[in-house]
Tab-separated table of C-alpha atoms and ligand atoms in Angstrom:
chain	number	residue	atom	x	y	z
T	1	MET	CA	-0.058	-0.266	-0.076
T	2	ALA	CA	1.234	3.519	-0.935
T	3	ALA	CA	2.251	5.712	2.050
T	4	GLN	CA	0.307	8.472	3.679
T	5	ILE	CA	2.339	11.743	2.498
T	6	ILE	CA	2.797	14.158	5.209
T	7	ASP	CA	1.604	17.230	4.191
T	8	GLY	CA	4.283	19.850	5.706
T	9	LYS	CA	2.867	22.890	4.269
T	10	THR	CA	-0.633	22.399	5.703
T	11	ILE	CA	0.770	21.051	9.262
T	12	ALA	CA	2.578	24.278	9.242
T	13	GLN	CA	0.025	26.785	8.972
T	14	GLN	CA	-1.849	24.908	11.774
T	15	VAL	CA	1.004	25.024	13.863
T	16	ARG	CA	1.772	28.756	12.683
T	17	ALA	CA	-2.008	29.488	14.021
T	18	GLU	CA	-1.559	27.799	16.921
T	19	TRP	CA	1.470	30.082	18.101
T	20	LYS	CA	0.042	33.253	16.419
T	21	GLU	CA	-2.134	32.837	19.238
T	22	ARG	CA	0.256	32.879	21.858
T	23	ALA	CA	1.911	35.973	19.945
T	24	ASP	CA	-1.539	37.867	19.667
T	25	ALA	CA	-1.870	37.216	23.953
T	26	LEU	CA	1.574	38.931	24.420
T	27	LYS	CA	0.868	41.620	22.361
T	28	ALA	CA	-2.547	42.309	23.989
T	29	ARG	CA	-0.313	42.594	27.111
T	30	GLY	CA	1.731	44.943	25.456
T	31	ILE	CA	4.936	42.879	24.130
T	32	THR	CA	5.488	42.180	20.639
T	33	PRO	CA	8.037	39.019	20.451
T	34	GLY	CA	11.025	40.196	18.471
T	35	LEU	CA	13.491	38.106	16.363
T	36	ALA	CA	16.771	39.317	14.919
T	37	VAL	CA	18.425	37.188	12.381
T	38	ILE	CA	22.267	38.169	11.584
T	39	ILE	CA	23.555	36.895	8.147
T	40	VAL	CA	27.344	37.311	7.499
T	41	GLY	CA	28.227	37.120	3.839
T	42	GLU	CA	26.791	36.656	0.727
T	43	ASP	CA	25.774	32.986	0.371
T	44	PRO	CA	22.475	32.734	-1.683
T	45	ALA	CA	21.260	29.669	-0.149
T	46	SER	CA	21.236	31.358	2.971
T	47	LYS	CA	19.916	34.677	1.920
T	48	VAL	CA	16.770	32.860	0.870
T	49	TYR	CA	16.549	31.136	4.244
T	50	VAL	CA	16.977	34.515	6.187
T	51	ALA	CA	14.423	36.406	3.778
T	52	ASN	CA	11.871	33.483	4.439
T	53	LYS	CA	12.307	33.762	8.236
T	54	VAL	CA	12.216	37.758	8.398
T	55	LYS	CA	8.698	36.855	6.356
T	56	ALA	CA	7.174	34.430	8.598
T	57	CYS	CA	7.779	36.689	11.623
T	58	ALA	CA	6.371	39.620	9.725
T	59	GLU	CA	3.469	37.662	8.778
T	60	LEU	CA	2.549	36.805	12.249
T	61	GLY	CA	2.860	39.955	13.281
T	62	LEU	CA	6.225	39.704	15.284
T	63	HIS	CA	8.871	42.445	15.281
T	64	SER	CA	11.888	41.090	13.222
T	65	GLU	CA	15.496	42.946	12.571
T	66	HIS	CA	17.435	41.722	9.476
T	67	VAL	CA	21.257	42.235	10.431
T	68	VAL	CA	23.200	42.061	6.947
T	69	MET	CA	27.148	41.951	7.674
T	70	SER	CA	29.686	41.947	4.999
T	71	ALA	CA	31.553	38.648	4.456
T	72	ASP	CA	34.946	40.277	5.933
T	73	THR	CA	33.312	41.126	8.894
T	74	ALA	CA	35.779	40.725	11.685
T	75	GLU	CA	34.789	38.007	14.653
T	76	ALA	CA	35.061	40.821	17.217
T	77	ALA	CA	32.397	43.300	15.283
T	78	LEU	CA	29.887	40.288	15.072
T	79	LEU	CA	30.561	39.219	19.050
T	80	ALA	CA	29.999	43.237	19.562
T	81	LYS	CA	26.481	43.244	17.477
T	82	ILE	CA	25.359	40.166	19.342
T	83	ALA	CA	26.063	41.541	22.684
T	84	GLU	CA	23.994	44.589	21.683
T	85	LEU	CA	21.537	42.502	20.639
T	86	ASN	CA	21.256	40.174	24.097
T	87	SER	CA	20.586	43.611	25.874
T	88	ASP	CA	18.087	44.981	23.517
T	89	SER	CA	14.669	44.453	25.401
T	90	LYS	CA	12.708	44.711	21.733
T	91	ILE	CA	14.757	41.269	21.016
T	92	HIS	CA	13.877	37.922	22.359
T	93	GLY	CA	15.217	35.935	19.989
T	94	ILE	CA	18.427	36.062	17.960
T	95	LEU	CA	20.115	33.610	15.398
T	96	VAL	CA	23.383	33.735	13.574
T	97	GLN	CA	22.751	32.147	10.085
T	98	LEU	CA	25.169	29.143	9.626
T	99	PRO	CA	27.711	28.810	7.826
T	100	VAL	CA	29.795	31.890	8.755
T	101	PRO	CA	32.641	32.576	6.823
T	102	LYS	CA	35.877	30.605	7.643
T	103	HIS	CA	37.749	33.230	9.572
T	104	ILE	CA	35.127	33.383	12.069
T	105	ASN	CA	34.818	30.876	14.869
T	106	SER	CA	31.374	29.765	14.928
T	107	SER	CA	31.679	27.953	18.214
T	108	LYS	CA	32.657	31.215	19.965
T	109	VAL	CA	29.746	32.872	17.901
T	110	LEU	CA	27.057	30.668	19.364
T	111	GLU	CA	28.331	30.682	22.896
T	112	ALA	CA	27.974	34.394	22.677
T	113	ILE	CA	24.043	34.491	22.122
T	114	SER	CA	22.119	34.594	25.449
T	115	PRO	CA	21.032	31.263	26.132
T	116	ASP	CA	17.657	32.664	26.965
T	117	LYS	CA	17.450	34.272	23.494
T	118	ASP	CA	18.781	31.409	21.407
T	119	VAL	CA	16.060	30.418	19.321
T	120	ASP	CA	18.236	28.052	17.449
T	121	GLY	CA	18.949	25.861	20.217
T	122	PHE	CA	22.589	25.944	19.308
T	123	HIS	CA	24.371	27.425	22.677
T	124	PRO	CA	25.950	24.529	24.768
T	125	MET	CA	23.453	25.199	27.685
T	126	ASN	CA	20.527	24.303	25.621
T	127	VAL	CA	21.969	21.498	23.826
T	128	GLY	CA	22.573	20.475	27.502
T	129	ALA	CA	19.300	21.067	28.171
T	130	LEU	CA	17.893	19.030	25.676
T	131	ALA	CA	20.537	15.970	26.256
T	132	THR	CA	19.408	15.955	29.818
T	133	GLY	CA	15.342	15.733	28.849
T	134	ASN	CA	14.886	19.675	30.042
T	135	MET	CA	14.449	21.070	27.056
T	136	ARG	CA	14.514	24.679	26.724
T	137	PHE	CA	14.776	25.729	23.107
T	138	ALA	CA	14.816	22.865	20.709
T	139	PRO	CA	16.856	23.220	17.138
T	140	CYS	CA	14.187	24.027	14.835
T	141	THR	CA	14.235	21.683	11.825
T	142	PRO	CA	14.373	18.407	14.428
T	143	TYR	CA	11.398	20.254	16.340
T	144	GLY	CA	9.577	20.468	13.293
T	145	ALA	CA	10.060	16.884	12.179
T	146	MET	CA	9.108	15.947	15.691
T	147	ILE	CA	6.027	17.608	15.309
T	148	LEU	CA	5.067	16.183	12.212
T	149	LEU	CA	5.508	12.623	13.373
T	150	GLU	CA	3.380	13.468	16.393
T	151	LYS	CA	0.625	15.447	14.193
T	152	CYS	CA	0.608	12.277	12.009
T	153	GLY	CA	0.012	9.999	15.016
T	154	VAL	CA	3.047	8.092	14.198
T	155	PRO	CA	3.915	5.668	17.133
T	156	ILE	CA	7.062	6.768	18.690
T	157	GLU	CA	7.302	5.058	22.207
T	158	GLY	CA	9.016	1.645	22.146
T	159	LYS	CA	9.717	1.627	18.362
T	160	HIS	CA	13.114	1.598	16.581
T	161	ALA	CA	14.274	5.174	15.204
T	162	VAL	CA	17.187	5.660	12.934
T	163	VAL	CA	18.600	8.845	12.200
T	164	VAL	CA	20.905	9.014	9.294
T	165	GLY	CA	23.403	11.776	9.847
T	166	ARG	CA	24.799	13.218	13.179
T	167	SER	CA	25.161	17.041	12.400
T	168	ASN	CA	24.640	19.343	15.395
T	169	ILE	CA	21.754	20.941	13.561
T	170	VAL	CA	19.373	18.026	13.054
T	171	GLY	CA	20.727	14.386	13.538
T	172	LYS	CA	22.226	14.854	17.384
T	173	PRO	CA	19.278	16.998	18.583
T	174	MET	CA	16.598	14.552	16.670
T	175	ALA	CA	18.202	11.508	17.975
T	176	LEU	CA	17.843	13.382	21.395
T	177	MET	CA	14.245	13.754	20.939
T	178	LEU	CA	13.320	10.936	19.818
T	179	LEU	CA	14.827	9.337	22.828
T	180	GLN	CA	13.168	11.427	25.071
T	181	HIS	CA	9.820	10.265	23.323
T	182	ASN	CA	11.068	6.713	24.505
T	183	ALA	CA	12.163	5.673	21.150
T	184	THR	CA	15.279	2.866	20.845
T	185	VAL	CA	17.474	5.161	18.758
T	186	THR	CA	20.236	4.498	16.304
T	187	ILE	CA	22.689	7.316	14.904
T	188	CYS	CA	24.343	6.206	11.484
T	189	THR	CA	26.679	8.319	9.714
T	190	SER	CA	28.319	8.516	6.019
T	191	LYS	CA	30.757	5.700	7.403
T	192	THR	CA	28.447	3.341	8.637
T	193	VAL	CA	29.230	-0.032	7.356
T	194	ASP	CA	25.983	-1.753	5.582
T	195	LEU	CA	23.743	1.110	6.154
T	196	ALA	CA	20.944	-0.673	4.841
T	197	LYS	CA	20.948	-3.426	7.578
T	198	TYR	CA	19.786	-0.251	9.973
T	199	THR	CA	17.493	1.237	7.590
T	200	ARG	CA	15.546	-1.583	6.925
T	201	ASP	CA	15.014	-2.242	10.804
T	202	ALA	CA	13.682	1.301	11.295
T	203	ASP	CA	10.241	2.098	12.239
T	204	ILE	CA	11.019	5.646	12.502
T	205	LEU	CA	13.683	6.860	9.515
T	206	VAL	CA	14.957	10.203	9.397
T	207	VAL	CA	17.543	10.740	6.793
T	208	ALA	CA	19.977	14.215	7.207
T	209	THR	CA	22.848	13.389	5.027
T	210	GLY	CA	22.743	16.065	2.236
T	211	LYS	CA	23.082	13.152	-0.669
T	212	ALA	CA	20.434	13.412	-3.075
T	213	ARG	CA	18.038	9.989	-3.132
T	214	MET	CA	20.778	8.075	-1.319
T	215	ILE	CA	18.009	6.163	0.874
T	216	THR	CA	15.996	3.760	-1.965
T	217	GLY	CA	12.718	1.909	-1.269
T	218	ASP	CA	14.616	-1.285	-0.663
T	219	MET	CA	16.298	0.040	2.146
T	220	ILE	CA	13.109	0.911	4.117
T	221	LYS	CA	10.797	-1.297	6.485
T	222	PRO	CA	7.421	-1.627	5.285
T	223	GLY	CA	4.821	0.733	7.176
T	224	ALA	CA	7.856	2.946	8.305
T	225	ALA	CA	7.673	6.604	9.131
T	226	VAL	CA	10.193	8.278	6.762
T	227	ILE	CA	11.306	11.884	7.190
T	228	ASP	CA	13.430	13.326	4.742
T	229	VAL	CA	15.431	16.350	6.023
T	230	GLY	CA	17.389	16.681	2.832
T	231	ILE	CA	17.349	19.573	0.073
T	232	ASN	CA	19.392	19.037	-2.949
T	233	ARG	CA	19.397	20.742	-6.232
T	234	LEU	CA	19.427	18.564	-9.044
T	235	PRO	CA	20.979	19.223	-12.533
T	236	ASP	CA	18.020	20.083	-14.603
T	237	GLY	CA	17.263	22.484	-11.398
T	238	LYS	CA	14.587	20.313	-9.283
T	239	LEU	CA	14.733	19.953	-5.619
T	240	CYS	CA	14.919	16.680	-3.972
T	241	GLY	CA	15.565	15.325	-0.436
T	242	ASP	CA	18.046	12.486	0.703
T	243	VAL	CA	15.053	9.882	0.211
T	244	ASP	CA	14.458	8.458	-3.328
T	245	PHE	CA	10.692	9.603	-3.082
T	246	ASP	CA	9.186	7.406	-5.831
T	247	SER	CA	10.693	4.156	-4.855
T	248	ALA	CA	10.147	4.860	-0.929
T	249	LYS	CA	6.533	5.918	-0.797
T	250	GLU	CA	5.728	2.170	-2.149
T	251	VAL	CA	7.368	0.685	0.931
T	252	ALA	CA	6.499	3.496	3.616
T	253	GLY	CA	3.721	3.786	6.122
T	254	TRP	CA	4.013	7.373	6.031
T	255	ILE	CA	6.641	9.950	4.090
T	256	THR	CA	7.714	13.856	3.764
T	257	PRO	CA	7.814	14.953	0.424
T	258	VAL	CA	10.567	17.533	-0.657
T	259	PRO	CA	9.760	20.359	-1.034
T	260	GLY	CA	6.875	20.624	1.095
T	261	GLY	CA	7.757	18.189	4.110
T	262	VAL	CA	9.898	19.408	6.882
T	263	GLY	CA	11.209	22.589	5.475
T	264	PRO	CA	7.701	24.620	6.054
T	265	MET	CA	7.965	23.275	9.989
T	266	THR	CA	11.595	24.347	10.408
T	267	ILE	CA	10.506	28.301	10.366
T	268	THR	CA	7.490	27.608	11.907
T	269	MET	CA	9.326	26.632	15.151
T	270	LEU	CA	11.985	29.301	14.809
T	271	VAL	CA	8.449	31.323	15.233
T	272	ALA	CA	7.236	29.390	18.094
T	273	ASN	CA	10.523	29.532	19.750
T	274	THR	CA	10.682	33.373	19.488
T	275	VAL	CA	7.118	33.449	21.015
T	276	ARG	CA	8.535	31.083	23.765
T	277	ALA	CA	11.135	33.142	24.370
T	278	ALA	CA	9.379	36.658	24.974
T	279	GLU	CA	6.909	34.398	26.878
T	280	ARG	CA	9.340	33.589	29.287
T	281	ALA	CA	11.062	36.826	29.293
T	282	THR	CA	8.015	38.203	30.993
T	283	ARG	CA	7.675	35.713	33.609
K	1	GUN	N1	21.990	26.973	8.609
K	1	GUN	C1	21.230	25.724	7.795
K	1	GUN	N2	20.140	25.393	8.771
K	1	GUN	C2	20.407	26.431	9.776
K	1	GUN	C3	19.468	26.388	11.585
K	1	GUN	O1	18.777	25.838	11.636
K	1	GUN	N3	20.070	27.635	11.781
K	1	GUN	C4	20.743	28.720	11.662
K	1	GUN	N4	20.790	29.482	12.144
K	1	GUN	N5	21.514	28.337	10.694
K	1	GUN	C5	20.995	27.353	9.428
């Protein structure tokens, strides 16, 4: 039987409406949640992502600031900008779009953001909070993927979840969240020997490798929930995921398309984290 296609666009709209209500409740008390997005350099993909993040905030009536810094910005200047935003009461969330240029130490930058305004959830304190089961701000992409699983009623507790990819932005936090929901979790990497042995045993398969269509239908357990976090551009200009959608959808129980699956959720969870940061700041 063909898989249920998880409609990330529709679910993202529903979740956005829920968070808009919370933002409106804050605004009624005179507090407008505010997000600052910093981009350093001219990476075209980053520019599109950042523009979409700022647009989503505007659509929900949030305050947003778009800080553009040139590719040769000194690390100290970026740190000074972060310090300024840390003490700006109009700003509840701060995000530095990654990657930053090579001469800037990204760990130093992420650690400079106040943990209370770290809506990306990348500060070591927030990573630690997630790892110890006291989630404060979860990284937006895996957080969005978890919400998709929950909204679709995919059983998680006791199930075998396999995460392919071990990045700090997706793979590791995804694994921690699944573990927190009592899944049995396996993390695979690009070096995993006989990857298919693991993926074929997965009730939930999350793929975040950046390798176009690397997971094919024969690597998927019948009925599994397949979450494709990849976005790759093919030579013909079309977008595709890390999963070969056409063969996978014949085997899986649920599957996210690319585009229109996890992507729309990422920005929604950024808005959610910004509203949550503003709620916390007023407590
Ligand atoms: N670059 C790719 N994904 C992300 C993300 O979720 N946050 C930031 N800050 N940069 C990214």
